[in-house]
XYZ file of N, CA and C in Angstrom:
717
model
N 0.829 -1.178 0.054
C -0.121 0.202 -0.103
C 1.019 1.392 -0.138
N 0.567 2.373 -0.786
C 1.278 3.447 -1.024
C 1.215 4.076 0.603
N 0.250 4.096 1.291
C 0.355 4.657 2.634
C 1.347 4.117 3.798
N 1.726 2.923 3.289
C 2.660 2.057 4.147
C 3.934 2.215 4.152
N 4.088 2.828 2.656
C 5.731 2.963 2.418
C 6.310 4.028 3.505
N 7.467 3.742 3.571
C 8.275 4.435 4.749
C 9.642 5.110 3.910
N 9.844 6.636 4.304
C 11.006 6.757 3.785
C 11.552 7.867 4.736
N 12.626 7.935 5.111
C 12.916 8.883 6.397
C 14.082 9.951 5.944
N 13.673 11.272 6.076
C 14.563 12.376 5.905
C 14.999 12.182 4.674
N 14.206 12.458 3.780
C 14.334 12.479 2.075
C 14.872 14.279 2.018
N 15.740 14.644 1.084
C 15.742 16.012 0.792
C 15.158 16.034 -0.534
N 13.900 16.686 -0.636
C 13.361 16.802 -2.242
C 14.202 17.661 -3.101
N 14.048 17.510 -4.579
C 14.316 18.374 -5.491
C 13.469 19.351 -5.697
N 14.117 20.367 -6.431
C 13.005 21.506 -6.731
C 12.225 21.188 -7.847
N 10.940 21.710 -7.584
C 9.692 21.285 -8.273
C 9.301 22.401 -9.003
N 9.532 23.582 -8.921
C 8.824 24.879 -9.208
C 9.116 24.818 -10.780
N 8.342 25.325 -11.302
C 8.362 25.475 -12.714
C 9.589 26.592 -12.885
N 10.456 26.171 -13.958
C 11.366 26.936 -14.319
C 12.801 26.656 -13.240
N 12.595 25.364 -12.714
C 13.691 24.772 -11.920
C 15.126 24.509 -12.722
N 16.131 24.754 -12.148
C 17.282 24.513 -12.716
C 17.481 23.143 -13.648
N 16.473 21.903 -12.978
C 17.000 20.796 -13.779
C 16.453 20.927 -15.124
N 15.488 21.577 -15.646
C 15.062 21.839 -16.964
C 16.086 22.396 -18.160
N 16.998 22.999 -17.394
C 17.822 23.947 -18.282
C 19.312 22.810 -18.539
N 19.087 21.714 -18.051
C 20.014 20.853 -18.492
C 20.160 20.407 -19.878
N 21.163 20.554 -20.861
C 20.785 20.263 -22.042
C 20.418 18.750 -22.375
N 20.574 17.745 -21.751
C 20.361 16.478 -21.955
C 18.906 16.277 -21.317
N 18.205 17.207 -20.717
C 16.643 17.375 -20.464
C 15.597 18.218 -21.689
N 16.361 18.559 -22.497
C 15.399 19.402 -23.420
C 15.049 18.277 -24.864
N 13.879 18.138 -24.607
C 12.861 17.394 -25.629
C 12.290 18.133 -26.514
N 11.649 17.500 -27.678
C 10.827 18.730 -28.782
C 9.673 18.994 -27.851
N 9.093 18.361 -27.367
C 7.717 18.879 -26.719
C 7.792 18.889 -25.064
N 9.058 18.440 -24.576
C 8.876 18.565 -22.854
C 10.209 18.507 -22.423
N 10.469 18.781 -21.227
C 11.614 18.533 -20.510
C 11.495 17.447 -19.802
N 12.674 16.457 -19.760
C 12.694 15.180 -18.906
C 14.265 14.634 -18.691
N 14.040 14.054 -17.412
C 15.389 13.803 -16.857
C 15.411 13.351 -15.549
N 16.765 13.290 -14.763
C 16.745 12.998 -13.602
C 17.051 14.137 -12.859
N 16.582 14.661 -11.581
C 16.915 15.765 -10.956
C 18.146 15.558 -10.218
N 19.143 16.764 -10.257
C 20.243 16.788 -9.713
C 20.447 17.880 -8.933
N 19.795 18.956 -8.984
C 19.518 19.992 -8.117
C 18.525 19.891 -6.841
N 19.169 19.862 -5.689
C 17.943 19.564 -4.711
C 17.924 20.974 -3.938
N 16.748 20.981 -3.088
C 16.369 21.977 -2.214
C 15.441 21.395 -0.932
N 15.155 22.409 -0.461
C 14.202 21.797 0.939
C 12.739 21.644 0.224
N 12.379 20.283 0.950
C 10.837 19.786 0.189
C 10.084 20.659 0.889
N 8.917 21.029 0.043
C 7.699 21.629 0.142
C 6.734 21.063 1.276
N 6.038 21.662 1.817
C 4.930 21.117 2.986
C 3.826 20.192 2.399
N 3.531 20.334 1.198
C 2.594 19.410 0.535
C 2.700 19.449 -0.802
N 2.643 18.280 -1.619
C 2.860 17.956 -2.962
C 1.924 17.130 -3.497
N 0.929 17.739 -4.522
C 0.466 16.939 -5.156
C 0.943 16.017 -6.526
N 1.076 14.719 -6.147
C 1.853 14.113 -7.044
C 1.279 13.355 -8.280
N -0.133 13.064 -8.377
C -0.716 12.764 -9.179
C -2.038 12.897 -8.839
N -2.873 13.034 -10.422
C -4.402 13.328 -10.452
C -4.802 12.338 -11.482
N -5.249 11.331 -11.615
C -5.246 10.688 -12.756
C -6.700 9.771 -12.856
N -7.401 9.475 -13.838
C -8.247 8.626 -14.099
C -7.671 7.176 -14.366
N -6.362 7.042 -13.992
C -6.047 5.512 -14.190
C -4.508 5.760 -15.122
N -3.735 5.195 -14.959
C -2.519 4.934 -15.626
C -2.440 3.414 -16.185
N -2.758 3.335 -17.990
C -2.643 2.004 -18.310
C -1.267 1.528 -18.225
N -1.148 0.070 -17.829
C -0.366 -0.762 -17.548
C 0.771 -0.554 -19.154
N 2.227 -0.204 -19.120
C 2.792 -0.156 -20.367
C 3.938 -0.896 -20.624
N 4.429 -1.245 -21.425
C 5.856 -2.075 -21.866
C 6.809 -1.086 -21.882
N 8.162 -1.932 -22.056
C 9.196 -0.997 -22.469
C 9.025 -0.495 -23.785
N 9.909 0.877 -23.909
C 9.625 1.404 -25.427
C 8.260 1.856 -25.728
N 7.460 2.277 -24.917
C 5.978 2.605 -24.995
C 5.895 3.941 -25.300
N 4.646 4.364 -26.205
C 4.603 5.798 -26.625
C 3.354 6.041 -25.674
N 3.805 6.916 -24.745
C 2.714 7.076 -23.731
C 1.927 8.358 -24.288
N 0.483 8.835 -23.873
C -0.072 9.733 -24.319
C -0.839 10.144 -23.017
N -1.300 11.534 -22.799
C -1.844 12.059 -21.753
C -3.149 12.963 -22.222
N -4.373 12.487 -21.967
C -5.486 12.833 -22.605
C -5.910 13.900 -21.375
N -6.814 15.047 -21.534
C -7.168 15.670 -20.562
C -8.129 16.801 -21.218
N -9.298 16.845 -20.252
C -10.359 18.046 -20.867
C -9.736 19.553 -20.346
N -9.745 20.388 -21.392
C -9.810 21.536 -20.893
C -10.837 22.432 -20.983
N -11.440 22.958 -19.713
C -12.739 23.419 -19.661
C -12.518 24.973 -20.252
N -11.560 25.848 -20.293
C -11.646 26.922 -20.519
C -10.023 27.356 -21.079
N -9.827 28.464 -21.880
C -8.344 28.591 -22.061
C -7.496 28.906 -20.711
N -6.404 28.169 -20.633
C -5.749 28.259 -19.485
C -4.360 27.738 -19.748
N -3.165 28.233 -19.127
C -1.600 27.671 -19.268
C -1.783 26.285 -18.623
N -1.397 25.460 -19.426
C -1.202 24.005 -19.133
C 0.310 23.475 -19.012
N 0.368 22.710 -17.776
C 1.663 21.833 -17.647
C 1.408 20.733 -16.974
N 1.964 19.763 -18.176
C 1.697 18.258 -17.506
C 3.082 17.973 -17.036
N 2.819 17.574 -15.773
C 4.035 17.193 -14.949
C 4.086 15.712 -14.420
N 4.957 15.184 -14.543
C 4.990 13.546 -14.155
C 6.094 13.760 -13.199
N 6.279 12.663 -12.301
C 7.129 12.509 -11.481
C 7.152 11.110 -10.822
N 8.242 10.606 -9.964
C 7.965 9.572 -8.623
C 6.997 9.739 -7.730
N 6.423 8.846 -7.531
C 5.457 8.817 -6.276
C 6.448 8.642 -5.094
N 7.011 7.578 -5.139
C 8.298 7.351 -3.999
C 9.451 7.961 -4.636
N 10.001 8.967 -4.248
C 11.576 9.057 -4.770
C 12.650 7.872 -5.013
N 13.092 7.765 -6.076
C 14.009 6.554 -6.159
C 15.309 7.272 -7.333
N 14.919 7.372 -8.584
C 15.719 8.004 -9.417
C 15.549 9.468 -9.677
N 14.546 10.138 -8.670
C 14.634 11.464 -8.902
C 14.046 11.878 -10.356
N 13.217 11.198 -11.091
C 12.791 11.406 -12.300
C 11.459 12.633 -12.433
N 11.782 13.215 -13.252
C 10.745 14.433 -13.764
C 10.598 14.538 -15.252
N 9.035 14.841 -15.518
C 9.080 15.387 -16.978
C 7.968 16.429 -16.860
N 8.156 17.485 -17.714
C 7.210 18.609 -17.668
C 6.995 18.953 -19.195
N 5.773 19.134 -19.831
C 5.390 19.645 -20.697
C 5.863 20.998 -20.941
N 6.213 21.310 -22.517
C 6.669 22.661 -23.018
C 5.113 23.339 -23.115
N 5.065 24.796 -23.247
C 4.007 25.260 -23.560
C 3.428 24.896 -25.107
N 2.261 24.802 -25.231
C 1.922 24.296 -26.623
C 0.585 24.909 -26.519
N -0.185 24.985 -28.317
C -1.274 25.601 -28.434
C -2.726 24.699 -28.048
N -2.949 24.586 -26.895
C -4.100 23.796 -26.262
C -5.419 24.225 -26.479
N -6.383 23.283 -26.888
C -7.876 23.966 -27.339
C -8.599 23.810 -26.227
N -9.361 24.997 -25.699
C -10.163 25.036 -24.961
C -11.662 24.414 -25.080
N -12.303 23.797 -24.244
C -13.576 23.293 -24.047
C -13.642 22.233 -25.191
N -12.361 21.422 -25.194
C -12.251 20.260 -25.826
C -11.070 19.267 -25.030
N -11.142 18.120 -25.828
C -10.124 17.127 -25.367
C -8.915 17.340 -25.868
N -7.782 17.509 -25.019
C -6.530 17.865 -25.897
C -5.662 16.466 -25.251
N -4.734 16.189 -25.933
C -3.585 15.013 -25.734
C -2.212 15.484 -25.913
N -1.492 15.276 -24.955
C 0.073 15.681 -24.703
C 0.550 14.261 -25.429
N 1.367 14.454 -26.424
C 2.241 13.268 -26.956
C 3.437 13.855 -27.892
N 4.343 13.155 -28.351
C 4.425 11.964 -27.711
C 5.274 12.142 -26.467
N 5.237 10.815 -25.635
C 6.297 10.655 -24.592
C 6.925 9.369 -24.530
N 7.846 9.275 -24.883
C 8.636 8.107 -25.288
C 9.305 7.449 -24.009
N 8.956 6.263 -23.466
C 9.496 5.665 -22.333
C 11.032 5.424 -22.679
N 10.876 5.053 -23.714
C 12.499 4.670 -24.222
C 13.778 5.513 -23.807
N 13.374 6.959 -23.686
C 14.088 8.038 -24.021
C 14.863 8.013 -22.341
N 13.887 8.397 -21.551
C 14.436 8.440 -20.066
C 13.937 7.307 -19.017
N 12.645 6.982 -19.031
C 12.066 6.060 -18.034
C 12.674 4.694 -18.172
N 12.916 4.321 -19.167
C 13.391 2.878 -19.580
C 14.850 2.810 -19.459
N 15.472 3.986 -20.000
C 16.813 4.287 -19.985
C 17.672 4.195 -18.768
N 16.888 4.731 -17.931
C 17.260 5.107 -16.596
C 16.780 4.293 -15.384
N 15.787 3.165 -16.001
C 15.380 2.070 -14.939
C 14.310 2.401 -14.030
N 13.505 3.604 -14.549
C 12.523 4.215 -13.623
C 11.279 3.208 -13.530
N 11.097 2.536 -12.435
C 9.776 1.878 -12.303
C 8.614 2.470 -13.201
N 7.921 1.651 -13.915
C 6.364 2.254 -14.339
C 5.560 2.442 -13.502
N 5.548 1.645 -12.414
C 4.250 1.967 -11.582
C 4.510 2.613 -10.269
N 5.750 3.625 -10.713
C 5.919 4.464 -9.526
C 6.062 5.808 -10.026
N 5.096 5.858 -11.318
C 5.108 7.274 -11.763
C 3.619 8.096 -11.510
N 3.847 9.343 -11.188
C 2.483 9.889 -10.960
C 2.077 11.070 -12.224
N 1.184 11.568 -12.616
C 1.068 12.581 -13.575
C -0.192 13.533 -13.031
N 0.440 14.935 -12.949
C -0.659 15.850 -12.940
C -0.571 16.754 -13.859
N -1.807 17.394 -14.472
C -2.264 18.330 -15.285
C -2.597 19.321 -14.874
N -1.624 20.675 -14.502
C -1.794 21.819 -13.749
C -2.427 22.684 -14.802
N -3.366 23.432 -14.408
C -4.051 24.381 -15.315
C -3.396 26.059 -14.776
N -2.215 26.020 -14.209
C -1.810 26.981 -13.432
C -0.050 26.740 -13.531
N 0.572 27.964 -13.930
C 1.774 27.887 -13.806
C 2.455 27.606 -12.403
N 1.900 27.963 -11.200
C 2.354 27.373 -9.959
C 2.155 26.166 -9.735
N 3.016 25.145 -9.385
C 2.935 23.699 -9.682
C 2.875 23.086 -7.983
N 3.001 24.089 -7.086
C 2.864 23.871 -5.554
C 1.556 24.161 -4.805
N 0.974 25.303 -5.513
C -0.410 25.961 -4.963
C -1.477 25.263 -5.129
N -2.654 25.384 -4.216
C -4.057 25.400 -4.593
C -4.187 25.805 -6.019
N -5.308 25.702 -6.739
C -5.565 25.788 -8.213
C -6.309 24.914 -9.034
N -6.335 25.246 -10.377
C -7.069 24.574 -11.339
C -6.197 23.179 -11.965
N -6.869 22.200 -11.998
C -6.154 21.066 -12.437
C -7.089 20.253 -13.473
N -6.509 19.285 -14.028
C -7.541 18.519 -14.915
C -7.353 17.027 -14.955
N -8.244 16.231 -14.628
C -8.083 14.706 -14.636
C -7.185 14.302 -16.057
N -6.015 13.512 -15.492
C -5.267 12.993 -16.605
C -5.614 11.394 -16.868
N -5.680 11.036 -18.120
C -5.951 9.960 -18.634
C -4.674 9.497 -19.217
N -3.947 8.520 -18.530
C -2.671 8.265 -19.302
C -2.388 6.831 -19.693
N -2.453 6.610 -21.186
C -2.499 5.384 -21.773
C -1.425 5.106 -22.918
N -1.153 4.089 -23.650
C -0.528 3.969 -24.622
C -1.153 3.380 -25.817
N -2.321 2.731 -25.439
C -3.262 2.139 -26.751
C -4.437 3.012 -27.091
N -5.425 2.859 -26.061
C -6.694 3.589 -26.277
C -7.343 4.161 -25.050
N -8.198 5.115 -24.989
C -8.882 5.760 -23.816
C -10.371 6.022 -24.242
N -10.996 5.836 -23.466
C -12.543 6.055 -23.708
C -12.983 7.415 -23.291
N -12.166 8.320 -22.284
C -12.366 9.494 -21.677
C -13.480 9.240 -20.744
N -13.691 7.950 -20.334
C -15.025 7.898 -19.477
C -14.655 7.392 -18.136
N -14.144 8.066 -17.049
C -13.432 7.413 -15.915
C -14.154 6.852 -15.074
N -14.158 5.918 -14.052
C -14.787 5.022 -13.013
C -14.287 5.276 -11.855
N -13.190 6.155 -11.794
C -12.243 6.328 -10.455
C -11.319 7.447 -10.666
N -10.964 8.460 -9.844
C -9.952 9.343 -10.060
C -8.975 8.827 -8.778
N -7.546 8.798 -9.116
C -6.766 8.359 -8.258
C -5.889 9.828 -7.977
N -5.964 10.038 -6.910
C -4.938 11.210 -6.083
C -4.017 10.959 -5.339
N -2.712 10.941 -5.487
C -1.481 10.759 -4.610
C -1.088 11.818 -3.983
N -0.460 12.238 -2.851
C -0.121 13.475 -2.318
C 0.971 12.929 -1.318
N 1.760 13.922 -0.920
C 2.928 14.025 0.057
C 3.101 15.031 0.647
N 3.541 14.792 1.921
C 3.411 15.988 2.917
C 4.952 15.768 3.706
N 5.351 16.822 4.258
C 6.779 16.985 4.648
C 6.554 16.679 6.005
N 5.534 16.626 6.712
C 5.519 16.103 8.235
C 4.400 14.919 8.094
N 4.896 13.877 9.545
C 3.938 12.988 9.549
C 2.663 13.341 10.055
N 1.491 12.913 9.369
C 0.194 13.073 9.677
C -0.585 11.936 10.230
N -1.603 12.162 11.292
C -2.627 11.433 11.555
C -3.886 10.959 11.051
N -4.079 12.035 10.135
C -5.577 12.113 9.568
C -5.569 12.920 8.344
N -6.043 12.238 7.406
C -5.815 13.181 5.671
C -7.819 13.111 5.637
N -8.505 14.069 5.568
C -9.882 14.377 5.088
C -9.861 14.879 3.631
N -10.827 14.415 3.004
C -10.676 14.936 1.651
C -12.361 14.937 1.277
N -12.849 16.114 0.391
C -14.208 16.002 -0.003
C -13.885 16.588 -1.560
N -15.399 16.273 -2.072
C -15.261 16.667 -3.796
C -16.747 17.325 -3.829
N -16.880 18.661 -3.949
C -18.085 19.253 -3.969
C -18.132 19.922 -5.262
N -19.893 20.028 -5.774
C -20.092 20.557 -7.125
C -20.702 21.920 -6.446
N -20.533 22.843 -7.484
C -21.060 24.060 -7.194
C -22.958 24.083 -7.117
N -23.441 24.661 -6.090
C -24.618 24.679 -5.568
C -25.502 23.756 -5.059
N -24.541 22.817 -4.451
C -24.577 21.652 -3.893
C -24.483 21.852 -2.397
N -25.161 21.620 -1.338
C -25.293 21.746 0.000
C -24.314 20.671 0.643
N -24.454 19.412 0.131
C -23.483 18.487 0.480
C -22.308 17.933 -0.276
N -21.141 17.713 0.178
C -20.261 17.174 -0.653
C -20.622 15.739 -1.521
N -20.399 15.615 -2.637
C -20.505 14.442 -3.532
C -19.677 13.235 -2.728
N -18.487 13.417 -2.310
C -17.625 12.709 -1.940
C -16.708 13.220 -0.617
N -17.101 12.508 0.511
C -16.500 12.876 1.817
C -15.809 11.567 2.422
N -14.310 11.757 2.803
C -13.561 10.499 3.226
C -12.706 11.063 4.228
N -12.358 10.369 5.583
C -11.252 10.573 6.386
C -10.560 9.389 6.540
N -9.181 9.544 6.347
C -8.416 8.205 6.273
C -7.531 8.806 7.714
N -7.571 7.627 8.590
C -6.762 7.717 9.650
C -5.797 6.895 10.108
N -4.340 7.125 10.513
C -3.429 6.435 10.509
C -2.007 6.982 10.754
N -1.119 6.574 10.655
C 0.280 7.048 10.810
C 0.925 7.391 9.665
N 0.675 8.349 8.547
C 1.117 8.813 7.422
C 2.680 9.551 7.503
N 3.709 8.458 7.569
C 5.022 9.120 7.677
C 5.339 10.125 6.561
N 6.132 11.039 7.079
C 6.763 12.197 6.361
C 7.117 11.649 5.049
N 7.074 12.358 4.105
C 7.451 11.998 2.770
C 7.123 10.806 1.795
N 6.206 10.044 2.573
C 5.740 8.816 1.793
C 4.153 9.065 1.303
N 4.159 8.531 -0.201
C 2.940 8.982 -0.566
C 1.685 8.445 -0.134
N 0.544 9.254 -0.427
C -0.846 8.774 0.413
C -1.661 8.815 -0.688
N -2.289 7.837 -0.980
C -3.422 7.642 -2.004
C -4.957 7.939 -1.680
N -5.723 8.767 -2.252
C -6.778 9.161 -2.179
C -7.642 8.491 -3.415
N -8.912 7.950 -3.119
C -9.561 7.174 -4.150
C -10.914 8.048 -4.247
N -11.429 8.729 -5.699
C -12.654 9.186 -5.716
C -13.499 8.390 -6.481
N -14.644 7.883 -6.264
C -15.441 7.191 -7.282
C -16.348 8.040 -8.217
N -16.111 7.840 -9.486
C -16.671 9.006 -10.160
C -18.300 8.830 -10.204
N -19.107 7.689 -9.692
C -20.409 7.525 -9.833
C -21.113 8.381 -9.027
N -20.542 9.010 -7.838
C -20.796 9.857 -7.046
C -20.722 11.054 -7.392
N -20.139 11.513 -8.487
C -19.751 13.101 -8.929
C -21.079 13.499 -9.996
N -21.204 14.615 -10.103
C -22.058 15.354 -11.041
C -21.238 15.676 -11.921
N -21.496 15.714 -13.152
C -20.844 16.272 -14.245
C -20.750 17.956 -14.329
N -19.556 18.258 -14.583
C -19.334 19.875 -14.409
C -18.141 20.074 -13.511
N -18.042 21.423 -12.975
C -16.868 21.965 -12.469
C -17.022 21.207 -11.010
N -15.905 20.931 -10.140
C -16.139 20.387 -8.924
C -14.997 20.901 -8.228
N -14.780 20.749 -6.495
C -13.734 21.214 -6.050
C -13.257 20.233 -4.859
N -11.847 19.857 -5.111
C -11.383 19.020 -4.180
C -10.870 19.666 -3.347
N -11.366 19.407 -1.978
C -10.408 20.018 -0.697
C -10.000 19.012 0.011
N -8.647 19.083 0.310
C -7.909 17.961 0.953
C -7.297 18.748 2.346
N -7.408 18.184 3.695
C -7.142 18.574 4.964
C -6.238 17.655 5.586
N -5.048 17.971 6.024
C -3.993 16.981 6.408
C -3.677 17.804 7.808
N -3.808 16.593 8.725
C -3.910 16.853 10.566
C -2.557 16.245 10.772
N -1.388 17.064 11.384
C -0.247 16.647 11.583
C -0.225 15.321 12.845
N 0.807 14.686 13.387
C 0.708 14.003 14.555
C 1.337 15.124 15.547
N 2.078 15.816 15.211
C 2.415 16.852 16.185
C 1.426 17.882 16.331
N 1.285 18.238 17.581
C 0.258 19.332 18.269
C 0.753 20.627 18.018
N 2.120 20.614 17.850
C 2.436 22.233 17.568
C 2.687 22.544 15.800
N 2.196 21.558 15.148
C 2.334 21.712 13.817
C 0.893 22.266 13.256
N 0.869 23.183 12.209
C -0.296 23.498 11.548
C -0.805 22.451 10.741
N -2.123 22.217 10.688
C -2.581 21.319 9.546
C -2.166 22.184 8.124
N -2.448 21.229 7.270
C -2.116 21.711 5.848
C -3.387 21.468 5.051
N -3.820 22.826 4.344
C -4.940 22.711 3.558
C -4.876 22.793 1.901
N -5.441 22.164 1.048
C -5.303 22.473 -0.295
C -6.742 22.351 -1.084
N -7.098 23.363 -1.995
C -8.354 23.336 -2.696
C -7.797 23.303 -4.185
N -8.284 22.188 -4.932
C -7.964 22.221 -6.202
C -9.632 22.173 -7.064
N -9.543 23.108 -8.004
C -10.754 23.022 -8.756
C -10.461 21.933 -10.097
N -11.557 21.324 -10.617
C -11.396 20.440 -11.762
C -12.777 20.143 -12.404
N -13.029 19.828 -13.632
C -14.091 19.756 -14.566
C -14.437 17.989 -14.560
N -15.452 17.571 -13.975
C -15.720 16.158 -14.324
C -16.510 15.810 -15.522
N -16.038 15.175 -16.377
C -17.075 14.579 -17.578
C -17.456 13.331 -17.518
N -18.733 12.762 -17.532
C -18.972 11.241 -17.383
C -18.931 10.516 -18.520
């Protein structure tokens, strides 16, 4: 289980857009920056590692694609990274001409270039489609459909993976649609969520209404002196 993984005292690499790792000549691809991070900095208090409708299992030398629905014109950053840091893999899309109110596809993303060459575990990769240049803040995101064959664009479940700098005793998350008094989804996870360990949150889409939604996440630390961490992400759900 992701929530049971343990990692002690990791120093996290710089994730901010425009981070130094992107300017390494070996990281510059045609439509993206991709490589292993070598420049480290203090880890952020909270990271959204993945927000997908599932990642299709893929073989070596696969041509990955990331489909997402863009409800309105926005800056788009497709970010991929490891859920549990091992090789310090990163992939970030370059600016492109995305179409508003339509499905878009980020491609190509050839696994043979870095993922396979550097022995990055296929099942240890998360993907987030940010609709804002600030990759560490609350804000708009789009569910990512990651595949190499075909996709129906019909999600049955969203998988959200987060990571926190402090050990947490409780994680609560809700999904709310505008105009509704009660959340469509409300879950609380109790436990000992060790610092820098990925935590998986599941959202069953049968409970969601089509249209805009707000994902609110609250993390309560085990230390009474540490403040709770809260994030709010807006996304558009399509049936």
